[in-house]
Short mmCIF file of C-alpha atoms in Angstrom, two decimals:
data_model
loop_
_atom_site.label_atom_id
_atom_site.label_comp_id
_atom_site.label_asym_id
_atom_site.label_seq_id
_atom_site.Cartn_x
_atom_site.Cartn_y
_atom_site.Cartn_z
CA MET A 684 4.31 42.40 36.46
CA ILE A 685 0.56 42.53 36.82
CA GLN A 686 -0.03 41.69 40.39
CA GLU A 687 -3.80 41.59 40.73
CA THR A 688 -6.41 39.27 39.72
CA VAL A 689 -9.67 40.73 38.51
CA SER A 690 -12.83 39.95 36.42
CA TYR A 691 -14.92 43.23 35.89
CA THR A 692 -17.49 44.09 33.62
CA ASN A 693 -19.83 47.39 33.39
CA HIS A 694 -21.82 48.33 30.59
CA ASN A 695 -19.37 48.79 27.58
CA PHE A 696 -16.00 47.90 29.23
CA ARG A 697 -14.63 44.79 30.54
CA ILE A 698 -11.44 43.95 32.25
CA GLN A 699 -10.16 40.46 33.16
CA THR A 700 -6.97 38.52 34.37
CA LYS A 701 -6.68 34.89 33.47
CA MET A 702 -3.93 32.31 34.02
CA ALA A 703 -3.57 28.92 32.10
CA SER A 704 -1.35 26.13 31.37
CA ASN A 705 -2.61 25.14 27.89
CA TYR A 706 -5.49 26.63 26.19
CA SER A 707 -6.39 27.88 22.77
CA MET A 708 -9.39 29.67 21.29
CA THR A 709 -11.74 27.03 19.58
CA SER A 710 -14.08 29.34 17.80
CA HIS A 711 -14.10 32.00 14.82
CA HIS A 712 -13.67 35.33 16.92
CA PHE A 713 -14.38 38.77 15.78
CA HIS A 714 -16.39 41.51 17.49
CA HIS A 715 -17.72 45.03 17.69
CA GLU A 716 -15.22 45.82 20.53
CA TYR A 717 -12.10 47.10 20.77
CA GLU A 718 -9.63 44.74 22.43
CA ILE A 719 -6.25 45.38 24.35
CA TYR A 720 -4.55 42.05 25.40
CA TYR A 721 -1.66 42.27 27.45
CA MET A 722 0.97 39.10 27.97
CA ASN A 723 1.86 39.22 31.59
CA SER A 724 3.95 36.17 31.37
CA GLY A 725 4.49 33.17 29.34
CA SER A 726 4.14 33.25 25.16
CA ARG A 727 1.39 32.63 22.69
CA LEU A 728 0.73 33.03 18.91
CA TYR A 729 -1.52 35.59 17.94
CA PHE A 730 -3.24 35.18 14.56
CA ILE A 731 -4.47 38.57 13.82
CA HIS A 732 -6.46 39.26 10.34
CA ASP A 733 -3.98 37.53 7.93
CA ARG A 734 -0.61 37.60 9.83
CA THR A 735 0.70 35.27 13.20
CA TYR A 736 2.79 36.85 15.74
CA ARG A 737 4.87 35.65 18.70
CA ILE A 738 3.74 37.23 21.75
CA LYS A 739 5.94 37.23 24.69
CA GLU A 740 5.82 38.56 28.31
CA GLY A 741 5.51 42.16 28.39
CA ASP A 742 3.83 42.39 24.78
CA LEU A 743 0.66 44.47 24.15
CA VAL A 744 -1.60 43.53 21.12
CA LEU A 745 -4.44 45.87 19.88
CA ILE A 746 -7.03 44.44 18.19
CA ARG A 747 -9.74 46.67 16.05
CA PRO A 748 -13.31 45.98 15.92
CA HIS A 749 -14.55 43.47 13.48
CA GLU A 750 -10.87 42.10 13.21
CA LEU A 751 -10.48 38.39 12.73
CA HIS A 752 -8.16 37.24 15.62
CA LYS A 753 -7.32 34.04 17.70
CA THR A 754 -4.89 33.13 20.13
CA ILE A 755 -2.76 29.84 19.96
CA ASP A 756 -1.17 27.75 22.64
CA THR A 757 2.66 27.29 22.41
CA GLY A 758 2.81 24.74 25.28
CA ASN A 759 3.91 27.12 27.86
CA PRO A 760 1.86 28.17 30.89
CA HIS A 761 0.89 32.02 30.63
CA SER A 762 -1.05 34.72 32.06
CA ARG A 763 -2.57 37.75 30.55
CA LEU A 764 -5.09 41.10 30.89
CA LEU A 765 -7.87 41.38 28.55
CA MET A 766 -9.73 44.86 28.31
CA SER A 767 -12.48 45.28 25.90
CA PHE A 768 -14.56 48.08 25.24
CA LYS A 769 -17.01 49.76 22.69
CA ALA A 770 -16.49 52.82 21.01
CA ASP A 771 -18.97 54.87 23.00
CA TYR A 772 -17.41 53.88 26.52
CA ILE A 773 -14.86 56.76 25.75
CA LYS A 774 -16.74 60.34 25.28
CA GLY A 775 -15.75 63.83 24.22
CA SER A 776 -14.89 65.96 21.34
CA GLN A 777 -11.65 64.38 21.09
CA ALA A 778 -12.83 60.62 21.49
CA GLN A 779 -12.42 59.23 17.98
CA HIS A 780 -9.29 61.08 17.51
CA LEU A 781 -7.86 59.26 20.68
CA LEU A 782 -9.22 55.77 19.30
CA ASP A 783 -7.77 56.27 15.96
CA ALA A 784 -4.40 57.34 17.44
CA CYS A 785 -4.20 53.68 19.45
CA PHE A 786 -6.01 51.76 16.89
CA SER A 787 -5.11 53.06 13.35
CA GLN A 788 -3.92 49.38 12.76
CA SER A 789 -4.33 46.09 14.90
CA SER A 790 -0.65 45.48 16.02
CA VAL A 791 1.57 44.16 18.58
CA TYR A 792 3.90 46.19 20.60
CA THR A 793 7.01 45.63 22.54
CA PHE A 794 8.22 47.87 25.23
CA ASP A 795 11.67 48.67 26.74
CA TYR A 796 12.31 48.20 30.32
CA ALA A 797 11.46 51.89 31.32
CA ASN A 798 8.13 51.98 29.17
CA ARG A 799 7.04 48.27 30.18
CA GLN A 800 7.44 49.47 33.85
CA HIS A 801 5.40 52.46 33.16
CA ILE A 802 2.49 50.49 31.52
CA GLU A 803 2.26 48.10 34.26
CA PHE A 804 2.00 50.74 36.73
CA MET A 805 -1.07 52.11 35.04
CA LEU A 806 -2.53 48.51 34.35
CA ASN A 807 -2.11 47.82 38.27
CA GLU A 808 -3.82 51.13 39.23
CA LEU A 809 -6.60 49.93 36.72
CA LEU A 810 -7.01 46.53 38.47
CA THR A 811 -6.63 48.06 41.79
CA ALA A 812 -9.85 50.32 41.27
CA ALA A 813 -11.85 47.45 39.73
CA LYS A 814 -11.75 45.78 42.97
CA GLU A 815 -12.67 48.69 45.03
CA ASP A 816 -15.95 49.20 46.55
CA SER A 817 -16.91 52.66 46.24
CA ASN A 818 -19.44 55.01 45.04
CA PHE A 819 -17.07 56.49 42.63
CA LYS A 820 -15.48 53.24 41.24
CA ASN A 821 -17.00 53.29 37.64
CA MET A 822 -15.90 56.83 37.20
CA LYS A 823 -12.30 56.23 38.65
CA ILE A 824 -11.95 52.97 36.31
CA LYS A 825 -12.94 55.11 33.09
CA ALA A 826 -10.49 57.91 34.27
CA PHE A 827 -7.79 55.42 34.86
CA PHE A 828 -8.53 53.81 31.44
CA THR A 829 -8.57 56.94 29.50
CA ILE A 830 -5.28 58.12 30.89
CA PHE A 831 -3.89 54.88 29.68
CA LEU A 832 -5.20 55.38 26.20
CA ILE A 833 -3.75 58.66 26.07
CA LYS A 834 -0.28 57.53 27.18
CA LEU A 835 -0.40 54.69 24.76
CA ALA A 836 -1.34 56.97 21.85
CA GLU A 837 1.62 59.09 22.99
CA TYR A 838 4.11 56.26 22.95
CA ILE A 839 2.94 54.71 19.38
CA HIS A 840 3.10 58.06 17.88
CA VAL A 841 6.92 58.15 18.92
CA ASN A 842 7.53 54.71 18.22
CA MET A 843 5.51 54.09 14.76
CA HIS A 844 7.80 51.25 14.02
CA ASN A 845 7.06 48.94 16.56
CA THR A 846 9.29 45.55 17.25
CA GLU A 847 6.46 43.01 16.43
CA ASP A 848 7.94 39.31 15.87
CA ILE A 849 5.92 38.08 13.35
CA ALA A 850 5.73 33.94 13.04
CA GLU A 851 6.13 34.09 8.96
CA ASP A 852 5.45 31.12 6.81
CA GLU A 853 5.29 31.75 3.11
CA LYS A 854 3.27 29.20 2.13
CA THR A 855 0.39 29.89 4.70
CA SER A 856 0.62 33.68 3.71
CA GLU A 857 0.07 32.60 0.18
CA ILE A 858 -2.91 30.62 1.10
CA ILE A 859 -4.42 33.15 3.16
CA SER A 860 -3.97 35.78 0.25
CA TYR A 861 -5.74 33.38 -1.81
CA LEU A 862 -8.37 32.94 0.52
CA LYS A 863 -9.14 36.68 1.00
CA ASP A 864 -9.60 37.08 -2.80
CA HIS A 865 -11.60 33.98 -3.65
CA TYR A 866 -13.45 33.40 -0.12
CA ARG A 867 -16.79 33.90 -2.16
CA ASP A 868 -16.20 30.79 -4.53
CA LYS A 869 -16.89 27.33 -4.20
CA LEU A 870 -13.76 25.96 -2.74
CA SER A 871 -12.42 22.58 -1.70
CA LEU A 872 -9.33 21.35 -0.04
CA ASP A 873 -8.33 19.22 -3.20
CA GLN A 874 -8.52 22.17 -5.47
CA LEU A 875 -6.59 24.29 -2.94
CA ALA A 876 -3.81 21.84 -2.44
CA GLU A 877 -3.85 21.50 -6.08
CA THR A 878 -3.36 25.42 -6.61
CA PHE A 879 -0.57 25.33 -4.01
CA PHE A 880 1.13 22.12 -5.27
CA ILE A 881 1.23 20.55 -1.87
CA SER A 882 -0.58 17.63 -0.24
CA ARG A 883 -4.05 18.14 1.15
CA TYR A 884 -2.70 16.49 4.50
CA TYR A 885 0.16 19.03 4.68
CA MET A 886 -1.61 21.90 3.77
CA THR A 887 -4.25 21.29 6.30
CA ARG A 888 -2.21 20.68 9.20
CA LEU A 889 0.32 23.69 8.25
CA PHE A 890 -2.60 26.21 8.30
CA LYS A 891 -4.16 25.04 11.38
CA LYS A 892 -0.63 25.42 13.00
CA ASN A 893 0.25 28.80 11.95
CA THR A 894 -3.43 30.30 12.20
CA GLY A 895 -5.21 28.28 14.55
CA PHE A 896 -7.90 27.90 12.43
CA THR A 897 -8.97 25.15 10.03
CA ILE A 898 -9.05 26.33 6.30
CA PHE A 899 -12.92 26.02 6.44
CA GLU A 900 -13.30 28.00 9.46
CA TYR A 901 -11.13 30.76 8.05
CA ILE A 902 -13.19 30.76 5.04
CA GLN A 903 -16.39 31.01 7.14
CA SER A 904 -15.14 33.69 9.21
CA LEU A 905 -14.41 35.96 6.43
CA ARG A 906 -17.77 35.14 4.81
CA ILE A 907 -19.42 36.29 8.05
CA ILE A 908 -17.18 39.22 8.24
CA GLU A 909 -18.69 40.62 5.07
CA ALA A 910 -22.27 39.27 5.85
CA GLN A 911 -22.12 41.76 8.89
CA HIS A 912 -20.87 44.37 6.69
CA LEU A 913 -23.71 43.98 4.10
CA LEU A 914 -26.50 43.62 6.67
CA THR A 915 -25.54 46.85 8.61
CA THR A 916 -24.46 49.17 5.42
CA THR A 917 -27.13 47.90 2.78
CA MET A 918 -30.68 46.53 2.61
CA MET A 919 -29.81 43.80 0.66
CA LYS A 920 -32.07 40.57 1.30
CA VAL A 921 -30.56 38.01 3.46
CA SER A 922 -30.79 35.58 0.57
CA ASP A 923 -28.88 37.86 -1.62
CA ILE A 924 -26.26 38.30 1.00
CA SER A 925 -25.70 34.73 1.46
CA ASN A 926 -25.01 34.09 -2.31
CA SER A 927 -22.90 37.41 -2.41
CA VAL A 928 -20.58 36.17 0.35
CA GLY A 929 -20.38 32.30 -0.56
CA PHE A 930 -22.82 30.48 1.23
CA ALA A 931 -25.25 28.14 -0.96
CA ASN A 932 -28.14 29.49 0.45
CA SER A 933 -29.63 31.49 3.29
CA THR A 934 -30.41 28.63 5.36
CA SER A 935 -26.57 27.78 5.40
CA LEU A 936 -25.36 31.45 6.06
CA GLY A 937 -28.19 31.52 8.89
CA LYS A 938 -26.79 28.45 10.74
CA VAL A 939 -23.23 29.66 10.70
CA PHE A 940 -24.10 33.18 11.24
CA LYS A 941 -25.98 32.26 14.29
CA SER A 942 -23.27 29.93 15.67
CA VAL A 943 -20.64 32.73 15.43
CA THR A 944 -22.72 35.77 16.43
CA GLY A 945 -25.15 34.23 18.66
CA VAL A 946 -27.90 35.83 16.63
CA SER A 947 -29.78 35.39 13.36
CA PRO A 948 -28.78 37.96 10.58
CA LEU A 949 -31.93 39.84 10.66
CA ALA A 950 -31.54 40.02 14.44
CA TYR A 951 -28.14 41.25 13.65
CA ARG A 952 -29.34 44.19 11.61
CA LYS A 953 -31.98 45.11 13.73
CA LEU A 954 -29.57 45.18 16.81
CA ASN A 955 -27.13 47.10 14.66
CA ALA A 956 -29.39 49.31 12.74
CA LYS A 957 -28.07 53.21 12.48
CA LYS A 958 -30.00 55.03 15.18
#
C-alpha cells in the first residue's frame, strides 16, 4: 500500500497522490507526456484509446504520449498515484530503448503478491524522496524513478501477456471502430443510430457509460489528435488542416483546439516545432 501523500513537480516530471470518493474526468484528455497511474485502493474504469478496462487495487496503467484516455467513476472511493514525464526527463544512450520497453503500448498490468510488494516498495521510496528537503532531492528522485522504469521494463519483458480486465461491450466497440474510420466525415447522432440499428437515446447512454465520453467529445478528440499530428509534421495551412480532420472551418478548429490544448493551432505548431 502507498503510504505517503505527495504533490511534486519539477521541470519535466510530476508525481502526485490523490484520494477521492466520486470523480470522473470531465474533458478530453491526451498530452505529450508519458503517464503512469497506480491504483492504490478502490476501483475505476479506465478508457484508453478504444477500450475500457476495469482497474482495481494494485493495478498499474501505462499511457503513451498523445493516447486518448479517461478515468470513470465506479461509485467506490479510491486513491491513486500518478506520475507523468516528458521523454527528455530520462537521458542517456539507452533512454529511448528503456521507454520503448515500458511503453511499447498503452496497457494495464496486474501483479502477483510478490511483485506488487516490490512495486509499492519502490514507489514509496520515490514518494519519500519527493518529500525530502536536501540539495540532492531532484537527482535522488530521478535516480529512483529510472530504477523503477528499469524494473518495470524487466517485468514487462517476462510477463508479456498481462492480466488486464477489459470491460468489453460489443456495440460500443463497433461504434468506436466506426468513428475511428469516419471522424473526418460530417456525422450526426441520428445517422449513427441508424447505422447501428439502435435508438439514439440508448446509443448515447451506452457510449457515455462505457467510455466516459459523449460521442461528439470522442469525435472531437480524434480530430484534435490528428490536427496536432499535422501541425507538427507538415506545413499545411490551418484552414486545410481543419477541412482535413473534419471541422467546418478554421474558426471551429481553433475554438475546440484551444479548449483542449490551451493554445491556438499556430501557437501549438510554434511550441512544438522541431529544433
